[in-house]
Coordinates of C-alpha atoms in Angstrom, one line a residue:
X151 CA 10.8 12.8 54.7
X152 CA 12.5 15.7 56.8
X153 CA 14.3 19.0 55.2
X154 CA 17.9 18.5 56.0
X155 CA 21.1 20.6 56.0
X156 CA 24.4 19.6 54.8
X157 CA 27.8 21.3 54.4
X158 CA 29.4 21.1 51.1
X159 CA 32.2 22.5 49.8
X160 CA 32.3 26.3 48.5
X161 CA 36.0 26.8 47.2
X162 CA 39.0 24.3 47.8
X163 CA 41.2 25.1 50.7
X164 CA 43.8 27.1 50.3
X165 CA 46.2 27.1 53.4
X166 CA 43.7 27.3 56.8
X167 CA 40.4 27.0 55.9
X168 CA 37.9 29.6 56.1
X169 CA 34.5 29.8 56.4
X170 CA 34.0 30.4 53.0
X171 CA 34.9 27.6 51.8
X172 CA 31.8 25.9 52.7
X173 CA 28.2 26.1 52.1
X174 CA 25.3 25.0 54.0
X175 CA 22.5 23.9 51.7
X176 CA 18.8 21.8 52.0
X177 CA 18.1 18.6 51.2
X178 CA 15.1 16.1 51.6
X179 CA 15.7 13.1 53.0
X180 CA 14.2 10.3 50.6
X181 CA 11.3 7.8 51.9
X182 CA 12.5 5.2 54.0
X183 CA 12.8 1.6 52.4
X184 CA 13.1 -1.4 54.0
X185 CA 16.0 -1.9 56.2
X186 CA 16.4 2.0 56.2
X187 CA 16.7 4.1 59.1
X188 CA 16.4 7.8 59.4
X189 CA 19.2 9.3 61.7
X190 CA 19.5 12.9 63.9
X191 CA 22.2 13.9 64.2
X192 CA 23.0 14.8 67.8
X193 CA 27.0 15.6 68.0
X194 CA 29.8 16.3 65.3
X195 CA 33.5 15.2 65.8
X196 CA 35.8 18.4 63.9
X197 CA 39.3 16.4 64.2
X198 CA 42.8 18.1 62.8
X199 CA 43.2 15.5 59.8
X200 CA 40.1 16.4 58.1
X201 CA 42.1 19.1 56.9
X202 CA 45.1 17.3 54.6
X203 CA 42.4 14.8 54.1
X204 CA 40.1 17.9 52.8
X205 CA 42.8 18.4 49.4
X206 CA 40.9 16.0 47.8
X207 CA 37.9 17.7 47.6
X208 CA 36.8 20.5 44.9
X209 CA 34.0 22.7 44.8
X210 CA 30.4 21.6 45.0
X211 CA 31.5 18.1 46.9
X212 CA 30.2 17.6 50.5
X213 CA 31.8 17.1 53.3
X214 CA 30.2 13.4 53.1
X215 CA 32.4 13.0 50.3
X216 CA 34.7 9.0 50.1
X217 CA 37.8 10.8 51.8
X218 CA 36.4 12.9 54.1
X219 CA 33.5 10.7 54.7
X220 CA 35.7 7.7 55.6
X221 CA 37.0 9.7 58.3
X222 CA 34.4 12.2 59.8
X223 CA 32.3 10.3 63.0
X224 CA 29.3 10.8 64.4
X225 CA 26.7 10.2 66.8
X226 CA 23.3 9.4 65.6
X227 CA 19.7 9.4 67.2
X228 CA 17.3 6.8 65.1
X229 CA 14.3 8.9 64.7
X230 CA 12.3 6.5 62.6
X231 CA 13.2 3.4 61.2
X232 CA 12.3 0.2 58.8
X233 CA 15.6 -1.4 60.6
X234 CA 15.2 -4.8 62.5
X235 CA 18.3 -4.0 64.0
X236 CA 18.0 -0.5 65.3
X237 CA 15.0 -0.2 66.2
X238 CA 13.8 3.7 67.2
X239 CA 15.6 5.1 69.7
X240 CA 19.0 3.6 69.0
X241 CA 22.1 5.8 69.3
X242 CA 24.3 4.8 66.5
X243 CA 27.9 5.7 65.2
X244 CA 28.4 6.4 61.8
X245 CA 30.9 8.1 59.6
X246 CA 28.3 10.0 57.0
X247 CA 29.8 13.9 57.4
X248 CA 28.5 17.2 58.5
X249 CA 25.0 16.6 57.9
X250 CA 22.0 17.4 60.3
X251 CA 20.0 13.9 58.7
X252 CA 21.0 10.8 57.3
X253 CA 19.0 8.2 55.8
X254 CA 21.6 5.2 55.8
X255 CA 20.6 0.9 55.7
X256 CA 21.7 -1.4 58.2
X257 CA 23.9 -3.3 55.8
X258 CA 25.9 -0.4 54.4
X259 CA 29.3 -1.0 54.5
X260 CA 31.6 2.5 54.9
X261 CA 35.2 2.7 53.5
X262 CA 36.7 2.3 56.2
X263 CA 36.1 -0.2 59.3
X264 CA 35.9 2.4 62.1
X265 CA 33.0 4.1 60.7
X266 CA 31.0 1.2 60.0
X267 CA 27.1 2.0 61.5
X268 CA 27.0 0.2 64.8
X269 CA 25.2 1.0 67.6
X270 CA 26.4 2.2 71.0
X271 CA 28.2 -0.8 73.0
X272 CA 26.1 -2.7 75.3
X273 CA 28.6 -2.3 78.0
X274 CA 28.9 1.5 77.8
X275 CA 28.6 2.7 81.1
X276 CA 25.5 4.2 81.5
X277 CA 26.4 7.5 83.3
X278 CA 28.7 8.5 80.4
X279 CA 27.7 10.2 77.8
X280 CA 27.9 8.9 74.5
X281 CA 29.1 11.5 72.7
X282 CA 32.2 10.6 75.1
X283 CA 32.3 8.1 71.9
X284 CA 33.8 10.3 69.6
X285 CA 36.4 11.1 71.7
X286 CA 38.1 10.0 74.7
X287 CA 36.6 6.5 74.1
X288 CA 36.4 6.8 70.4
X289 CA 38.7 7.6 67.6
X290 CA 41.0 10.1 69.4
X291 CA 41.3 8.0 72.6
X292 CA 42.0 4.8 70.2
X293 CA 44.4 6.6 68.7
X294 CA 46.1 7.6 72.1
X295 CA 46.1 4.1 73.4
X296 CA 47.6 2.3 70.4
X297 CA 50.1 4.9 69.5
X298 CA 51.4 4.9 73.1
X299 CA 50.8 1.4 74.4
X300 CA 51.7 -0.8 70.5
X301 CA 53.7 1.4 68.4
X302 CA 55.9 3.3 71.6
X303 CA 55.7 0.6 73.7
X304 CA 56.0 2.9 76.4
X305 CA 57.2 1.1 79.9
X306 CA 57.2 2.1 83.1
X307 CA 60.2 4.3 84.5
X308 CA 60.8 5.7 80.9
X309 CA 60.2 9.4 80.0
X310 CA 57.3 10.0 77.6
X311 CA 57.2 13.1 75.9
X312 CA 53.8 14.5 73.9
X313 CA 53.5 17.8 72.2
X314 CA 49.5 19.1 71.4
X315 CA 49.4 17.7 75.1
X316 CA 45.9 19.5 75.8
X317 CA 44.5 18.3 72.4
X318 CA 42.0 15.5 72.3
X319 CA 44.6 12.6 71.7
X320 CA 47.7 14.3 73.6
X321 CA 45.8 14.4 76.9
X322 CA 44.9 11.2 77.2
X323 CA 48.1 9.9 75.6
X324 CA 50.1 11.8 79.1
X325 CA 47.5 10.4 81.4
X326 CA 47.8 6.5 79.9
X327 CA 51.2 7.1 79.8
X328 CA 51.4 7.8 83.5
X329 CA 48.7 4.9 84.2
X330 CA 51.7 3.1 82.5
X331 CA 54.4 4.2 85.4
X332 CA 56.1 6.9 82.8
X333 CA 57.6 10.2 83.9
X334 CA 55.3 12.0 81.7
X335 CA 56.2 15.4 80.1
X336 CA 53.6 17.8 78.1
X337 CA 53.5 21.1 75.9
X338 CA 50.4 23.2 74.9
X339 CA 50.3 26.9 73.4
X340 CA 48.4 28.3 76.6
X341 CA 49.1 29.0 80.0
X342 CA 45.4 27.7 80.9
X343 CA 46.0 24.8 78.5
X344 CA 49.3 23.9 80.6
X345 CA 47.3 24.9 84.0
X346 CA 45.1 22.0 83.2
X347 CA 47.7 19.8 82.0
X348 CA 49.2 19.8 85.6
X349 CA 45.7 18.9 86.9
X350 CA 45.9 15.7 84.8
X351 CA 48.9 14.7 86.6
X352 CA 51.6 15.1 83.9
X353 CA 55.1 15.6 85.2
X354 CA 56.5 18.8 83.9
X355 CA 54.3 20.9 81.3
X356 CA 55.3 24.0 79.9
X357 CA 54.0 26.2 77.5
X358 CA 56.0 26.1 74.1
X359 CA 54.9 29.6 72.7
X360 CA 56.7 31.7 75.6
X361 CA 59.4 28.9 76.7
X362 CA 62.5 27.3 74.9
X363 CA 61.6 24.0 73.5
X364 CA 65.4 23.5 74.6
X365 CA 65.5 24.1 77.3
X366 CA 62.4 23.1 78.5
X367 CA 63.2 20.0 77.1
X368 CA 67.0 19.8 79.2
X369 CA 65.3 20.5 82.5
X370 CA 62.6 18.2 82.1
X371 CA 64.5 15.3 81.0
X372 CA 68.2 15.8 80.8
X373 CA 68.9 12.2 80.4
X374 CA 66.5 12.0 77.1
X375 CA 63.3 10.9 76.2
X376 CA 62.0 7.7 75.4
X377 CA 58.9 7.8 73.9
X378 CA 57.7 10.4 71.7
X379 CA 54.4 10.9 70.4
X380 CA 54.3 13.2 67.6
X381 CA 51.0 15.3 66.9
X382 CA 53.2 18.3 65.2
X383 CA 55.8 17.9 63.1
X384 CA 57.7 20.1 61.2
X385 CA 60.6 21.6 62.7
X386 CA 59.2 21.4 66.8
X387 CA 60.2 17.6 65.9
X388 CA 63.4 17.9 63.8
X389 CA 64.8 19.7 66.8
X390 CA 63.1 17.0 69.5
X391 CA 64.4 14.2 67.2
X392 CA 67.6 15.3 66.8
X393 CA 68.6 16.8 70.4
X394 CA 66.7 15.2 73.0
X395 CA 65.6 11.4 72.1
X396 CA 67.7 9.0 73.4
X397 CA 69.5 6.3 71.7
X398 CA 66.9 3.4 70.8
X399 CA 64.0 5.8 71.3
X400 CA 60.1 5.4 70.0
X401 CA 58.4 7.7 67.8
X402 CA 54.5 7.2 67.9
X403 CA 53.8 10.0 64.8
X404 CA 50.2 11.0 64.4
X405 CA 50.0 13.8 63.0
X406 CA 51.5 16.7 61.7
X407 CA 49.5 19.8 62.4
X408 CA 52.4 22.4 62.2
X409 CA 51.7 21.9 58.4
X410 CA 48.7 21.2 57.7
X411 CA 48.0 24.9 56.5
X412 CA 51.8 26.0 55.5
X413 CA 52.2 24.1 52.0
X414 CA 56.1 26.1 52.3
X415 CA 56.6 24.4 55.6
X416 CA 60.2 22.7 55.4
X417 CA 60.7 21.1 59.0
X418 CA 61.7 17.2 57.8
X419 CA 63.1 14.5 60.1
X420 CA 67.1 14.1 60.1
X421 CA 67.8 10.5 58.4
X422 CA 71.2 10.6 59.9
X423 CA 69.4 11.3 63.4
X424 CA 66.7 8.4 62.9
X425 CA 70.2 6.3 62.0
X426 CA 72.9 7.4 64.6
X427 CA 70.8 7.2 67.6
X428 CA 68.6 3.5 66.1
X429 CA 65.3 5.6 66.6
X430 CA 62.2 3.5 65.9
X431 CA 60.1 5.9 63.8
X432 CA 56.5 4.8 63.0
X433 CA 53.9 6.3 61.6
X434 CA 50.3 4.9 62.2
X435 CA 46.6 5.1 61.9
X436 CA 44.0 4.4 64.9
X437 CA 41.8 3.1 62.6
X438 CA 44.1 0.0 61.9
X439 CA 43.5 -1.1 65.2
X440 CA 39.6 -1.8 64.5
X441 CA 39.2 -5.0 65.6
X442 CA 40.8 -4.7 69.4
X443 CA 39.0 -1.5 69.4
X444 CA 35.8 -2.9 71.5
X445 CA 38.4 -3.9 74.6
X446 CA 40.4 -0.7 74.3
X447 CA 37.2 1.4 74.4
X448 CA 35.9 -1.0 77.9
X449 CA 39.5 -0.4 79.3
X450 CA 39.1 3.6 79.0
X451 CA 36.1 3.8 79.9
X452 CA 36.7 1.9 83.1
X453 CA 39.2 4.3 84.0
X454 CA 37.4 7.4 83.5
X455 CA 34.5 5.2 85.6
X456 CA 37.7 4.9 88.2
X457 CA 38.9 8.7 88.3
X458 CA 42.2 7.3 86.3
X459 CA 41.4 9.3 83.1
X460 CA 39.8 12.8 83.0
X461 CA 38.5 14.4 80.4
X462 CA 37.2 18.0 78.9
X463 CA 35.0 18.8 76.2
X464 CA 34.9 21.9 73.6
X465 CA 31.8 22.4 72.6
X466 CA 30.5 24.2 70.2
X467 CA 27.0 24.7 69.8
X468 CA 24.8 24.2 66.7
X469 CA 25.0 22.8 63.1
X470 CA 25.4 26.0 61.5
X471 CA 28.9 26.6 63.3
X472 CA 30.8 23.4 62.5
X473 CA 33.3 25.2 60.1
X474 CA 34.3 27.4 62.5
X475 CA 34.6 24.6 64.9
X476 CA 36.8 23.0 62.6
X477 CA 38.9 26.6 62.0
X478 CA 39.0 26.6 65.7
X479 CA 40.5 22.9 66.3
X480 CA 43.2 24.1 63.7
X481 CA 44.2 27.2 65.1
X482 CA 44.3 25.6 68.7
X483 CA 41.6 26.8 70.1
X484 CA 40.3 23.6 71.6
X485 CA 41.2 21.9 75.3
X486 CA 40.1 18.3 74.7
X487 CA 38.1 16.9 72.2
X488 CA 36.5 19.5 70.0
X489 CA 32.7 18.4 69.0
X490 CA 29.9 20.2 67.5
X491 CA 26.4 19.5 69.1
X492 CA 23.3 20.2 67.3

């Protein structure tokens, strides 16, 4: 039995969360039976969609709760164990919340596919680090690779366009893209943030708080773009949708982060637009592309291995600060994937 902490919730959010709205409490972990493991938790993914996901919880529910559970991942140490299958010493992935301890059985099946338990993948090159797995090779990067490679299609000599470019899944969407032989173009809401952006090899980056989205957008591809991948919304896209795709264009949309916090928020998408110009307009979860995950996560992690992909890391660290982890991922604090380690 160890004393564990969890985060549940303290009042329901009510535009960006604050860190009121949760509360760390105690909790003993019951006696292992068999087939049990006992799980450390050694880093937290804090990811934008745990917040519209997040209206479906009330006060007093934990952050372990169906909806938020089904989406929150981890990375697990086994610390003790009555598992044949994990034996002590495993590093596992799981999707049980913002908890410091979890006892959890080998046969538990989670909501949803992605955050089954399974253990680290054999082939996992060694020199990375595995929390690597909740990010660039895990959920976000999965999410990069099918929304750009199935649902854009993107080819190469096409312009690829991708707002929250220095955000977990925009980064390595810009950098597949130009794997792909795109002309790749990025936005972010800081100069450092764009600084970087350029070091990842991205064609023309600018920063979107202190430029035109316009005319940025004229310079850096006057002919139109081709692929889009949406991690905004609202009206950034109305005007990208409507004034700079061209005809026949892909939209990859992912998220929606613009209004996550702003229940007023009006920016929509232009039917006649989606119409007049033939836009293919898709919306789409990584986690439907479970089963060709395991060859997706080899491929990225080969070219990270190659120098192809690079990657950064927020961390923030200990237990006791994930909400304002969270907070910070929502407010765009965050270059790369934001995790918590404990």
């Amino acid at each position: 039995m160890v004393k564990a902490k969890k985060f549940v919730i303290a009042a329901r959010f009510d535009g960006l969360p604050k860190v009121s709205d949760f509360q760390l409490v105690e909790e003993d972990t019951p006696e292992l039976k068999n087939g049990d493991l006992l799980c450390e938790t050694l880093f937290i993914s804090v990811d934008p969609y745990m917040r519209p996901f997040g209206r479906s919880l009330k006060k007093g529910d934990t952050m372990i709760g169906e909806v938020v559970s089904r989406w929150v991942s981890m990375n697990y140490y086994v610390i003790e164990s009555k598992s044949k299958k994990y034996p002590v010493g495993t590093t596992v992935l799981a999707g049980y919340g913002w908890r410091t301890h979890a006892v959890v059985h080998e046969d538990d099946k989670h909501p949803l596919p992605t955050a089954q338990l399974r253990a680290v993948p054999a082939d996992f090159p060694k020199e990375l680090s595995p929390g690597l797995l909740l990010g660039v090779t895990g959920m976000p990067g999965m999410t990069a690779y099918f929304g750009l490679i199935d649902v854009c299609q993107a080819k190469s000599g096409e312009t690829a366009f991708v707002n929250a470019a220095a955000g977990a899944v925009g980064s390595l969407v810009g950098q597949i893209a130009k794997i792909k032989g795109c002309k790749v173009i990025g936005c972010a809401g800081t100069d450092d943030k764009v600084t970087w952006l350029r070091d990842l090899g991205f064609d023309y980056v600018f920063n979107y708080k202190t430029k035109s989205l316009g005319e940025e957008l004229k310079k850096a591809a006057p002919e139109g773009i081709d692929c889009y991948f949406d991690n905004v919304g609202g009206d950034f896209s109305v005007s990208v949708l409507n004034n700079h795709m061209k005809d026949h264009g892909r939209v990859a949309v992912c998220g929606s982060i613009s209004t996550y916090n702003n229940p007023e928020a009006k920016g929509h998408y232009f039917f006649e637009t989606i119409i007049t110009k033939r836009l293919k307009l898709q919306g789409f979860f990584g986690a439907e592309y479970q089963a060709d995950w395991p060859a997706a996560t080899t491929q990225v992690a080969k070219w990270i291995v190659e120098g192809k992909v690079k990657h950064k890391e927020h961390v923030t660290n200990g237990f006791d600060q994930t909400p304002q982890a969270l907070i910070g991922v929502l407010t765009g604090k965050n270059t790369g994937k934001a995790i918590v380690k404990i």
